[in-house]
GROMACS .gro file of N, CA and C in nm:
model
  384
    1MET      N    1  -1.033   0.092   1.459
    1MET     CA    2  -0.940   0.190   1.420
    1MET      C    3  -0.883   0.272   1.507
    2THR      N    4  -0.736   0.287   1.533
    2THR     CA    5  -0.671   0.370   1.627
    2THR      C    6  -0.567   0.431   1.546
    3LEU      N    7  -0.532   0.557   1.614
    3LEU     CA    8  -0.420   0.629   1.556
    3LEU      C    9  -0.298   0.539   1.552
    4ALA      N   10  -0.275   0.465   1.662
    4ALA     CA   11  -0.155   0.398   1.683
    4ALA      C   12  -0.145   0.284   1.561
    5ALA      N   13  -0.266   0.229   1.534
    5ALA     CA   14  -0.259   0.140   1.404
    5ALA      C   15  -0.239   0.203   1.277
    6LEU      N   16  -0.288   0.311   1.266
    6LEU     CA   17  -0.265   0.388   1.141
    6LEU      C   18  -0.122   0.434   1.122
    7GLN      N   19  -0.060   0.468   1.237
    7GLN     CA   20   0.091   0.514   1.246
    7GLN      C   21   0.168   0.386   1.223
    8GLU      N   22   0.139   0.277   1.266
    8GLU     CA   23   0.207   0.154   1.234
    8GLU      C   24   0.207   0.119   1.083
    9ILE      N   25   0.110   0.121   1.046
    9ILE     CA   26   0.088   0.093   0.884
    9ILE      C   27   0.192   0.193   0.812
   10ARG      N   28   0.173   0.331   0.861
   10ARG     CA   29   0.244   0.427   0.789
   10ARG      C   30   0.405   0.415   0.803
   11ASP      N   31   0.449   0.372   0.917
   11ASP     CA   32   0.582   0.348   0.960
   11ASP      C   33   0.623   0.212   0.856
   12GLU      N   34   0.542   0.116   0.863
   12GLU     CA   35   0.582   0.013   0.769
   12GLU      C   36   0.586   0.031   0.623
   13GLU      N   37   0.495   0.105   0.577
   13GLU     CA   38   0.506   0.163   0.433
   13GLU      C   39   0.642   0.248   0.407
   14ALA      N   40   0.682   0.348   0.507
   14ALA     CA   41   0.813   0.417   0.487
   14ALA      C   42   0.915   0.306   0.508
   15ALA      N   43   0.924   0.215   0.581
   15ALA     CA   44   1.031   0.109   0.577
   15ALA      C   45   1.046   0.042   0.443
   16HIS      N   46   0.922   0.015   0.386
   16HIS     CA   47   0.917  -0.075   0.259
   16HIS      C   48   0.986   0.024   0.145
   17PHE      N   49   0.940   0.155   0.156
   17PHE     CA   50   1.014   0.246   0.059
   17PHE      C   51   1.149   0.265   0.065
   18ALA      N   52   1.212   0.260   0.203
   18ALA     CA   53   1.343   0.262   0.215
   18ALA      C   54   1.426   0.139   0.172
   19MET      N   55   1.345   0.017   0.207
   19MET     CA   56   1.405  -0.108   0.148
   19MET      C   57   1.399  -0.110   0.006
   20LEU      N   58   1.310  -0.079  -0.055
   20LEU     CA   59   1.325  -0.077  -0.222
   20LEU      C   60   1.417   0.015  -0.269
   21SER      N   61   1.440   0.144  -0.217
   21SER     CA   62   1.539   0.220  -0.250
   21SER      C   63   1.681   0.148  -0.243
   22ASP      N   64   1.717   0.109  -0.120
   22ASP     CA   65   1.816   0.047  -0.073
   22ASP      C   66   1.857  -0.079  -0.177
   23ALA      N   67   1.763  -0.152  -0.212
   23ALA     CA   68   1.758  -0.288  -0.297
   23ALA      C   69   1.799  -0.228  -0.462
   24ILE      N   70   1.725  -0.126  -0.497
   24ILE     CA   71   1.766  -0.063  -0.634
   24ILE      C   72   1.908  -0.017  -0.644
   25GLU      N   73   1.957   0.047  -0.530
   25GLU     CA   74   2.098   0.098  -0.524
   25GLU      C   75   2.185  -0.026  -0.528
   26LYS      N   76   2.159  -0.124  -0.441
   26LYS     CA   77   2.266  -0.241  -0.433
   26LYS      C   78   2.250  -0.325  -0.558
   27LEU      N   79   2.150  -0.322  -0.653
   27LEU     CA   80   2.157  -0.382  -0.770
   27LEU      C   81   2.208  -0.278  -0.881
   28GLY      N   82   2.253  -0.168  -0.841
   28GLY     CA   83   2.325  -0.085  -0.945
   28GLY      C   84   2.229   0.024  -1.014
   29GLY      N   85   2.106   0.033  -0.957
   29GLY     CA   86   2.019   0.122  -1.004
   29GLY      C   87   2.016   0.265  -0.936
   30ASP      N   88   1.946   0.360  -0.992
   30ASP     CA   89   1.897   0.473  -0.925
   30ASP      C   90   1.769   0.486  -0.875
   31PRO      N   91   1.749   0.487  -0.764
   31PRO     CA   92   1.589   0.484  -0.723
   31PRO      C   93   1.524   0.613  -0.751
   32THR      N   94   1.594   0.719  -0.785
   32THR     CA   95   1.530   0.867  -0.827
   32THR      C   96   1.502   0.873  -0.953
   33THR      N   97   1.538   0.769  -1.053
   33THR     CA   98   1.519   0.768  -1.185
   33THR      C   99   1.361   0.772  -1.212
   34GLN      N  100   1.321   0.866  -1.299
   34GLN     CA  101   1.171   0.872  -1.327
   34GLN      C  102   1.151   0.805  -1.448
   35THR      N  103   1.106   0.686  -1.455
   35THR     CA  104   1.107   0.586  -1.572
   35THR      C  105   0.941   0.606  -1.612
   36PRO      N  106   0.921   0.549  -1.730
   36PRO     CA  107   0.772   0.559  -1.768
   36PRO      C  108   0.700   0.473  -1.672
   37TRP      N  109   0.743   0.354  -1.623
   37TRP     CA  110   0.655   0.300  -1.512
   37TRP      C  111   0.629   0.373  -1.390
   38ALA      N  112   0.722   0.460  -1.351
   38ALA     CA  113   0.711   0.559  -1.237
   38ALA      C  114   0.613   0.656  -1.271
   39ASP      N  115   0.631   0.719  -1.390
   39ASP     CA  116   0.538   0.806  -1.434
   39ASP      C  117   0.394   0.762  -1.407
   40ALA      N  118   0.364   0.644  -1.474
   40ALA     CA  119   0.234   0.575  -1.485
   40ALA      C  120   0.187   0.572  -1.320
   41THR      N  121   0.264   0.515  -1.236
   41THR     CA  122   0.238   0.484  -1.112
   41THR      C  123   0.207   0.612  -1.043
   42GLY      N  124   0.283   0.724  -1.072
   42GLY     CA  125   0.247   0.851  -1.008
   42GLY      C  126   0.105   0.897  -1.063
   43VAL      N  127   0.080   0.902  -1.177
   43VAL     CA  128  -0.059   0.933  -1.242
   43VAL      C  129  -0.165   0.846  -1.161
   44GLN      N  130  -0.148   0.709  -1.150
   44GLN     CA  131  -0.235   0.635  -1.079
   44GLN      C  132  -0.260   0.670  -0.930
   45SER      N  133  -0.149   0.713  -0.873
   45SER     CA  134  -0.165   0.751  -0.716
   45SER      C  135  -0.226   0.880  -0.706
   46MET      N  136  -0.223   0.957  -0.808
   46MET     CA  137  -0.287   1.105  -0.778
   46MET      C  138  -0.456   1.088  -0.765
   47GLY      N  139  -0.512   0.986  -0.828
   47GLY     CA  140  -0.652   0.962  -0.805
   47GLY      C  141  -0.671   0.928  -0.667
   48LEU      N  142  -0.601   0.835  -0.598
   48LEU     CA  143  -0.616   0.799  -0.458
   48LEU      C  144  -0.589   0.923  -0.374
   49PHE      N  145  -0.494   1.014  -0.406
   49PHE     CA  146  -0.459   1.113  -0.330
   49PHE      C  147  -0.579   1.224  -0.340
   50GLN      N  148  -0.630   1.243  -0.458
   50GLN     CA  149  -0.739   1.319  -0.468
   50GLN      C  150  -0.860   1.288  -0.387
   51VAL      N  151  -0.887   1.150  -0.382
   51VAL     CA  152  -1.002   1.113  -0.290
   51VAL      C  153  -0.978   1.130  -0.149
   52MET      N  154  -0.861   1.097  -0.096
   52MET     CA  155  -0.815   1.112   0.036
   52MET      C  156  -0.819   1.278   0.072
   53SER      N  157  -0.778   1.361  -0.010
   53SER     CA  158  -0.759   1.482   0.029
   53SER      C  159  -0.893   1.580  -0.005
   54ASP      N  160  -1.011   1.512  -0.056
   54ASP     CA  161  -1.120   1.596  -0.073
   54ASP      C  162  -1.184   1.605   0.053
   55PRO      N  163  -1.227   1.719   0.096
   55PRO     CA  164  -1.308   1.725   0.228
   55PRO      C  165  -1.437   1.667   0.232
   56ARG      N  166  -1.494   1.643   0.097
   56ARG     CA  167  -1.621   1.570   0.104
   56ARG      C  168  -1.617   1.420   0.139
   57THR      N  169  -1.506   1.357   0.125
   57THR     CA  170  -1.472   1.217   0.142
   57THR      C  171  -1.523   1.180   0.291
   58THR      N  172  -1.603   1.072   0.302
   58THR     CA  173  -1.642   1.003   0.427
   58THR      C  174  -1.527   0.913   0.477
   59VAL      N  175  -1.543   0.866   0.601
   59VAL     CA  176  -1.447   0.787   0.656
   59VAL      C  177  -1.449   0.658   0.583
   60ALA      N  178  -1.571   0.607   0.546
   60ALA     CA  179  -1.572   0.480   0.474
   60ALA      C  180  -1.513   0.498   0.338
   61GLN      N  181  -1.541   0.609   0.267
   61GLN     CA  182  -1.478   0.625   0.145
   61GLN      C  183  -1.331   0.634   0.136
   62ALA      N  184  -1.277   0.689   0.253
   62ALA     CA  185  -1.127   0.716   0.277
   62ALA      C  186  -1.069   0.564   0.289
   63LEU      N  187  -1.155   0.473   0.367
   63LEU     CA  188  -1.104   0.344   0.398
   63LEU      C  189  -1.110   0.258   0.276
   64GLN      N  190  -1.202   0.281   0.182
   64GLN     CA  191  -1.223   0.206   0.055
   64GLN      C  192  -1.093   0.248  -0.030
   65THR      N  193  -1.057   0.382  -0.034
   65THR     CA  194  -0.950   0.421  -0.105
   65THR      C  195  -0.825   0.360  -0.052
   66LEU      N  196  -0.807   0.350   0.077
   66LEU     CA  197  -0.687   0.296   0.134
   66LEU      C  198  -0.687   0.165   0.099
   67LEU      N  199  -0.798   0.073   0.108
   67LEU     CA  200  -0.810  -0.048   0.086
   67LEU      C  201  -0.760  -0.078  -0.064
   68SER      N  202  -0.804   0.002  -0.171
   68SER     CA  203  -0.737   0.006  -0.294
   68SER      C  204  -0.594   0.011  -0.289
   69ALA      N  205  -0.542   0.096  -0.225
   69ALA     CA  206  -0.384   0.128  -0.231
   69ALA      C  207  -0.323  -0.015  -0.164
   70GLU      N  208  -0.387  -0.053  -0.055
   70GLU     CA  209  -0.338  -0.181   0.006
   70GLU      C  210  -0.330  -0.312  -0.095
   71LEU      N  211  -0.439  -0.315  -0.179
   71LEU     CA  212  -0.467  -0.430  -0.264
   71LEU      C  213  -0.337  -0.417  -0.384
   72ILE      N  214  -0.331  -0.288  -0.416
   72ILE     CA  215  -0.220  -0.270  -0.527
   72ILE      C  216  -0.092  -0.306  -0.448
   73ASP      N  217  -0.078  -0.279  -0.346
   73ASP     CA  218   0.064  -0.306  -0.278
   73ASP      C  219   0.082  -0.456  -0.271
   74VAL      N  220  -0.020  -0.529  -0.238
   74VAL     CA  221  -0.006  -0.676  -0.223
   74VAL      C  222   0.035  -0.714  -0.365
   75ALA      N  223  -0.050  -0.697  -0.448
   75ALA     CA  224  -0.027  -0.754  -0.593
   75ALA      C  225   0.102  -0.708  -0.643
   76SER      N  226   0.148  -0.582  -0.615
   76SER     CA  227   0.289  -0.550  -0.656
   76SER      C  228   0.397  -0.625  -0.590
   77TRP      N  229   0.402  -0.651  -0.451
   77TRP     CA  230   0.497  -0.723  -0.384
   77TRP      C  231   0.496  -0.870  -0.452
   78GLU      N  232   0.397  -0.928  -0.460
   78GLU     CA  233   0.391  -1.060  -0.507
   78GLU      C  234   0.459  -1.064  -0.652
   79LEU      N  235   0.439  -0.987  -0.743
   79LEU     CA  236   0.499  -0.969  -0.881
   79LEU      C  237   0.641  -0.939  -0.859
   80LEU      N  238   0.677  -0.832  -0.767
   80LEU     CA  239   0.824  -0.812  -0.756
   80LEU      C  240   0.916  -0.948  -0.691
   81ILE      N  241   0.841  -1.013  -0.603
   81ILE     CA  242   0.908  -1.130  -0.543
   81ILE      C  243   0.923  -1.238  -0.674
   82GLN      N  244   0.812  -1.256  -0.745
   82GLN     CA  245   0.844  -1.334  -0.846
   82GLN      C  246   0.967  -1.291  -0.955
   83LEU      N  247   0.947  -1.174  -0.993
   83LEU     CA  248   1.056  -1.126  -1.063
   83LEU      C  249   1.194  -1.137  -1.011
   84ILE      N  250   1.225  -1.098  -0.883
   84ILE     CA  251   1.359  -1.096  -0.819
   84ILE      C  252   1.393  -1.251  -0.797
   85GLU      N  253   1.314  -1.353  -0.767
   85GLU     CA  254   1.341  -1.489  -0.767
   85GLU      C  255   1.380  -1.533  -0.903
   86GLY      N  256   1.336  -1.485  -1.007
   86GLY     CA  257   1.379  -1.527  -1.162
   86GLY      C  258   1.523  -1.479  -1.159
   87PHE      N  259   1.561  -1.377  -1.102
   87PHE     CA  260   1.704  -1.331  -1.115
   87PHE      C  261   1.796  -1.397  -1.009
   88GLY      N  262   1.742  -1.490  -0.915
   88GLY     CA  263   1.826  -1.549  -0.831
   88GLY      C  264   1.861  -1.473  -0.698
   89GLN      N  265   1.796  -1.373  -0.683
   89GLN     CA  266   1.814  -1.278  -0.567
   89GLN      C  267   1.747  -1.319  -0.447
   90ASP      N  268   1.779  -1.450  -0.403
   90ASP     CA  269   1.700  -1.502  -0.271
   90ASP      C  270   1.705  -1.427  -0.158
   91GLU      N  271   1.798  -1.349  -0.128
   91GLU     CA  272   1.805  -1.264   0.011
   91GLU      C  273   1.726  -1.149  -0.016
   92LEU      N  274   1.705  -1.114  -0.139
   92LEU     CA  275   1.606  -0.996  -0.147
   92LEU      C  276   1.465  -1.047  -0.156
   93ALA      N  277   1.445  -1.169  -0.215
   93ALA     CA  278   1.317  -1.222  -0.213
   93ALA      C  279   1.251  -1.242  -0.085
   94GLU      N  280   1.342  -1.294   0.028
   94GLU     CA  281   1.306  -1.318   0.159
   94GLU      C  282   1.271  -1.182   0.221
   95ARG      N  283   1.342  -1.064   0.202
   95ARG     CA  284   1.309  -0.953   0.258
   95ARG      C  285   1.172  -0.894   0.191
   96PHE      N  286   1.156  -0.927   0.059
   96PHE     CA  287   1.040  -0.863  -0.001
   96PHE      C  288   0.912  -0.948   0.059
   97ALA      N  289   0.952  -1.082   0.081
   97ALA     CA  290   0.843  -1.167   0.150
   97ALA      C  291   0.795  -1.129   0.274
   98ALA      N  292   0.878  -1.056   0.356
   98ALA     CA  293   0.832  -1.008   0.462
   98ALA      C  294   0.749  -0.886   0.449
   99ALA      N  295   0.799  -0.805   0.373
   99ALA     CA  296   0.714  -0.675   0.308
   99ALA      C  297   0.571  -0.737   0.273
  100LEU      N  298   0.563  -0.842   0.203
  100LEU     CA  299   0.445  -0.873   0.139
  100LEU      C  300   0.349  -0.924   0.263
  101ALA      N  301   0.397  -0.994   0.344
  101ALA     CA  302   0.336  -1.050   0.480
  101ALA      C  303   0.268  -0.928   0.552
  102ALA      N  304   0.352  -0.816   0.564
  102ALA     CA  305   0.310  -0.676   0.613
  102ALA      C  306   0.197  -0.619   0.553
  103GLU      N  307   0.199  -0.629   0.416
  103GLU     CA  308   0.094  -0.563   0.322
  103GLU      C  309  -0.034  -0.657   0.339
  104ASN      N  310  -0.013  -0.786   0.350
  104ASN     CA  311  -0.135  -0.872   0.388
  104ASN      C  312  -0.208  -0.830   0.509
  105ARG      N  313  -0.124  -0.805   0.616
  105ARG     CA  314  -0.181  -0.756   0.744
  105ARG      C  315  -0.243  -0.622   0.715
  106HIS      N  316  -0.180  -0.543   0.641
  106HIS     CA  317  -0.258  -0.405   0.612
  106HIS      C  318  -0.378  -0.416   0.540
  107GLU      N  319  -0.377  -0.502   0.435
  107GLU     CA  320  -0.518  -0.525   0.366
  107GLU      C  321  -0.614  -0.587   0.444
  108ALA      N  322  -0.589  -0.673   0.538
  108ALA     CA  323  -0.689  -0.731   0.629
  108ALA      C  324  -0.731  -0.630   0.727
  109THR      N  325  -0.641  -0.550   0.785
  109THR     CA  326  -0.672  -0.459   0.888
  109THR      C  327  -0.767  -0.364   0.823
  110VAL      N  328  -0.731  -0.294   0.703
  110VAL     CA  329  -0.816  -0.182   0.642
  110VAL      C  330  -0.944  -0.245   0.600
  111ARG      N  331  -0.941  -0.360   0.558
  111ARG     CA  332  -1.077  -0.426   0.517
  111ARG      C  333  -1.170  -0.445   0.642
  112GLY      N  334  -1.115  -0.484   0.763
  112GLY     CA  335  -1.196  -0.466   0.873
  112GLY      C  336  -1.238  -0.353   0.910
  113TRP      N  337  -1.164  -0.254   0.905
  113TRP     CA  338  -1.200  -0.120   0.942
  113TRP      C  339  -1.316  -0.066   0.839
  114LEU      N  340  -1.295  -0.100   0.729
  114LEU     CA  341  -1.406  -0.065   0.635
  114LEU      C  342  -1.529  -0.125   0.658
  115ALA      N  343  -1.527  -0.251   0.660
  115ALA     CA  344  -1.659  -0.348   0.728
  115ALA      C  345  -1.729  -0.290   0.832
  116THR      N  346  -1.643  -0.240   0.940
  116THR     CA  347  -1.701  -0.189   1.066
  116THR      C  348  -1.758  -0.045   1.008
  117ALA      N  349  -1.696   0.036   0.940
  117ALA     CA  350  -1.764   0.176   0.902
  117ALA      C  351  -1.874   0.153   0.832
  118LEU      N  352  -1.879   0.059   0.737
  118LEU     CA  353  -2.022   0.041   0.664
  118LEU      C  354  -2.118  -0.019   0.735
  119GLU      N  355  -2.082  -0.106   0.843
  119GLU     CA  356  -2.196  -0.148   0.925
  119GLU      C  357  -2.245  -0.052   1.017
  120GLU      N  358  -2.161   0.036   1.047
  120GLU     CA  359  -2.203   0.159   1.138
  120GLU      C  360  -2.298   0.242   1.092
  121SER      N  361  -2.252   0.274   0.957
  121SER     CA  362  -2.321   0.364   0.884
  121SER      C  363  -2.454   0.311   0.827
  122ALA      N  364  -2.466   0.165   0.808
  122ALA     CA  365  -2.594   0.099   0.783
  122ALA      C  366  -2.709   0.118   0.894
  123HIS      N  367  -2.631   0.107   1.031
  123HIS     CA  368  -2.724   0.091   1.133
  123HIS      C  369  -2.788   0.263   1.167
  124LEU      N  370  -2.689   0.348   1.122
  124LEU     CA  371  -2.724   0.504   1.145
  124LEU      C  372  -2.820   0.542   1.032
  125GLY      N  373  -2.824   0.462   0.921
  125GLY     CA  374  -2.915   0.507   0.825
  125GLY      C  375  -2.820   0.612   0.742
  126GLY      N  376  -2.707   0.606   0.733
  126GLY     CA  377  -2.600   0.687   0.656
  126GLY      C  378  -2.617   0.645   0.513
  127SER      N  379  -2.547   0.732   0.421
  127SER     CA  380  -2.534   0.706   0.288
  127SER      C  381  -2.411   0.669   0.242
  128GLU      N  382  -2.327   0.629   0.329
  128GLU     CA  383  -2.182   0.583   0.283
  128GLU      C  384  -2.182   0.450   0.227
   0.00000   0.00000   0.00000
C-alpha cells in the first residue's frame, strides 16, 4: 500500500463523481437534488465515515471499511449500467463501464492490501 496508490484511487473516485454529475445534468437532472435515495445513501455512508474517523480504528479495520465501500461502488456501477442501457444511452453506458473497470481494480487492490495487513497482524500476534 502506497500513498501514490491511495491518491490514484481518490482521484479516480473524484473523476467518477464529476462524470456522474455531468451525466445527470446532460439528462436534464439536477445533481444537487436531495432525493430519498440520496438521503439513504448519505446515512449509509455515515457508518463508513465513523469507522474511518475513529482513532481506535486499526489499519486492517480501515481497509475492511474501504473494501466495503468499493464493493458497494462495484454493485452500484453494475446496476447503473444496466439501467442506463435500458434507456438506450449507449455512450453513457460505455463511460460507466470504464468507471466500473476502475472500481473493480480498486476492489482488488484494497482486498490485497487487507489480506496483507491481516497476514502481517497474524504473524505479529495482533488482534486485528
